[in-house]
XYZ file of C-alpha atoms in Angstrom:
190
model
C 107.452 93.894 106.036
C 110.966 94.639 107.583
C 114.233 95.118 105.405
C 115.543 91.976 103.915
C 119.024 91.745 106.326
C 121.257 91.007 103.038
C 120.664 94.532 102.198
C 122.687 95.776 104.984
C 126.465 96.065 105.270
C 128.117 94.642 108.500
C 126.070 92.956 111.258
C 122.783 93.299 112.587
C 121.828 92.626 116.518
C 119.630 90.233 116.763
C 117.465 92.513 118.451
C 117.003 94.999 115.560
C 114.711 91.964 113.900
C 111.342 91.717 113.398
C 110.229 88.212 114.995
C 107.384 87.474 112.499
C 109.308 88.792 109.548
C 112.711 88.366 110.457
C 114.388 91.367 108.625
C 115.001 94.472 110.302
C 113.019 96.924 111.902
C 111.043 99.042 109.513
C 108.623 101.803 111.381
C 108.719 100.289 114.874
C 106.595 99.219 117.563
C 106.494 97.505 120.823
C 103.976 95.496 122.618
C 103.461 97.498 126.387
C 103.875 94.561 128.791
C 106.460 92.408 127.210
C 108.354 95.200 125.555
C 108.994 93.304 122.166
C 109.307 95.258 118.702
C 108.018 94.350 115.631
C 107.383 95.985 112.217
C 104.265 98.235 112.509
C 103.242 96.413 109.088
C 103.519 93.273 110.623
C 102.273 93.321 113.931
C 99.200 94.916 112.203
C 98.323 91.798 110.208
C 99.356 89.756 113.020
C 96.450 91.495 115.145
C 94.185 91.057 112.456
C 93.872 87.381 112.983
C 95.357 86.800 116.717
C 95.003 89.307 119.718
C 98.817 87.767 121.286
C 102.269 89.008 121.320
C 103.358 86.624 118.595
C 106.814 85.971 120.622
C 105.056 85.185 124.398
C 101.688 85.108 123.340
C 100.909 87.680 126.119
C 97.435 89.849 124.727
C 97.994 92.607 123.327
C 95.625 94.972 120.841
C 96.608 97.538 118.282
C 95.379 99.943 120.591
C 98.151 99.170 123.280
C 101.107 99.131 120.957
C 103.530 102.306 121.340
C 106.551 103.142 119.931
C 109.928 102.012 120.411
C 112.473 103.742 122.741
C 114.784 106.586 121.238
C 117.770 104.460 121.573
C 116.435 101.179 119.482
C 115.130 103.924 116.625
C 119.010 105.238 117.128
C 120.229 102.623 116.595
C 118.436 100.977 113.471
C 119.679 105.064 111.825
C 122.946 103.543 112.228
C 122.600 101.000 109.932
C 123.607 101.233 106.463
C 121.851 99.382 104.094
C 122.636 99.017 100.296
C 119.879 101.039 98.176
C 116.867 98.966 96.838
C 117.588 100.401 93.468
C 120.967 98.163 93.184
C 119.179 96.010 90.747
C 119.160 99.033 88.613
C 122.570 100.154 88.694
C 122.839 102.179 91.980
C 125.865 101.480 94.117
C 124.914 103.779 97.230
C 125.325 102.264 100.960
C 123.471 104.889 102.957
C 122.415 105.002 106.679
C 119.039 104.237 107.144
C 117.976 107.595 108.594
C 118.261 108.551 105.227
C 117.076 106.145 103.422
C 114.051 108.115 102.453
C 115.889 110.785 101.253
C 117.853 108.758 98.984
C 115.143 107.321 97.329
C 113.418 110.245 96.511
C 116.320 111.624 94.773
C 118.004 108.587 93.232
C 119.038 108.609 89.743
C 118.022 104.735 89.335
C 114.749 104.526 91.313
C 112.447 103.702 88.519
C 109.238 105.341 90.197
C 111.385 108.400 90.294
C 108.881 111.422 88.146
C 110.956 112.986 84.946
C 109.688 115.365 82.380
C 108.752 112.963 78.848
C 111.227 112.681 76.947
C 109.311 113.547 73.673
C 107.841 116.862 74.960
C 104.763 116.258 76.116
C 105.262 118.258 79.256
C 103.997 115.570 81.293
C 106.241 114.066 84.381
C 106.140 110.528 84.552
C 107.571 107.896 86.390
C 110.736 106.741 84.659
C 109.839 103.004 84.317
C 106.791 103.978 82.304
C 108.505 106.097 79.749
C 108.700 103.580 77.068
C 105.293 102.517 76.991
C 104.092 106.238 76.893
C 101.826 107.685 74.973
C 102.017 111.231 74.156
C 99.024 111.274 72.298
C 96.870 109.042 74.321
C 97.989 110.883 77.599
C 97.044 114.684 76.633
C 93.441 113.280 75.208
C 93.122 111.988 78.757
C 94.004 114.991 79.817
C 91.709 117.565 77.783
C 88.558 115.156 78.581
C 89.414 115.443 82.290
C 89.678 119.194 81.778
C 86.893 119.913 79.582
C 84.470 117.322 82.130
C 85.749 120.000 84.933
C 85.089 122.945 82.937
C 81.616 121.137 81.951
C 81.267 121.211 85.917
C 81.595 124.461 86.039
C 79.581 125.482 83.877
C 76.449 123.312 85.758
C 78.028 125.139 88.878
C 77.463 128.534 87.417
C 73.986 128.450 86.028
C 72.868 127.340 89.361
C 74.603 130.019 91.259
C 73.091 132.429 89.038
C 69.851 130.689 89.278
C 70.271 131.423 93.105
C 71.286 134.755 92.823
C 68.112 135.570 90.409
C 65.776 133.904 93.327
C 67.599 136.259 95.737
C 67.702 139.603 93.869
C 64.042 138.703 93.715
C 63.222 138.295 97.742
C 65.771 141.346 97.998
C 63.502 143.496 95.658
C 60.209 142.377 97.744
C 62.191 142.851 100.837
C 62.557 146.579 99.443
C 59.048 146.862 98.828
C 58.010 146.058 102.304
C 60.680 148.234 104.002
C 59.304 151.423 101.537
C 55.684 150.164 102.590
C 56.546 150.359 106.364
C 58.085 153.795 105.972
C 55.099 155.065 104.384
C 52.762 153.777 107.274
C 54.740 153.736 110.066
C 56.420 157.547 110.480
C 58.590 155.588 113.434
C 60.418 153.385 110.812
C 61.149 156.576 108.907
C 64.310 156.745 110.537
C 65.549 153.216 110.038
């Protein structure tokens, strides 16, 4: 699940790769007794089906695995890798640390939300704006509304069922209290 090496500019250490995967480091981890990193993706699936280090088949559990020393995760932020949106028309080489970042605010990510183009108000992914459906979207919309305001509704008459069913102890509560008084001169004060 690492990052496919041709992506980045320059060389990568050997020791920045993932052994099962072979591309780089992505979200880090190490095995405790032999030390060796993998992708947390990776390793993951790997202890789904085997309970070694796949490098010195040492045991090892998910449990056990920690993560990588500050100067491996420093140096992986180093890196600069080309930006997965290059397909698309994006020509930024950024360090990995920001990666992320990048992403989120790239102008050629295609899952990146923008207001419809036709008005609708609703933000969509970019990719999906030209099989979108004003129409069709908004009546999805009102029925999701209108079965939460339905909700409510159910949610109010029983809360004023309840409150009916406690106005009514409340008023026999008052009753008794009045009855005591009367009886008892003690509870007068009360």
């Amino acid at each position: 699940m690492g990052f496919d090496i041709i992506r980045f500019v320059g060389e990568v250490d050997e020791e920045l790769l993932c052994p099962i995967c072979t591309g780089v480091l992505q979200d880090p981890v190490q095995a405790p007794a032999c030390e060796h990193a993998f992708c947390k993706g990776c390793i993951l699936e790997w202890l789904l089906r085997q309970s070694t280090c796949p490098v010195d088949r040492l045991s090892v559990n998910v449990l056990q695995l920690r993560p990588v020393p500050r100067i491996l995760k420093n140096l992986l932020n180093r890196l600069y890798i080309i930006c997965e949106n290059s397909s698309y028309g994006c020509q930024n080489v950024v360090k990995l640390d920001t990666l992320d970042s990048h992403l989120s605010e790239c102008e050629y990510n295609p899952k990146r939300p923008f207001p419809c183009e036709q008005g609708c108000g609703l933000i969509i992914p970019k990719d999906e704006h030209k099989d979108h459906n004003c129409v069709k979207e908004l009546r999805e919309l009102v029925q999701k509304q209108q079965q939460k305001i339905n909700e409510m509704h159910q949610d109010m008459a029983t809360y004023r069922y309840e409150m009916t069913g406690i106005k009514d102890e409340m008023r026999i509560l008052k009753g008794y209290v009045r009855a005591l008084r009367v009886c008892n001169p003690s509870v007068r004060a009360v």
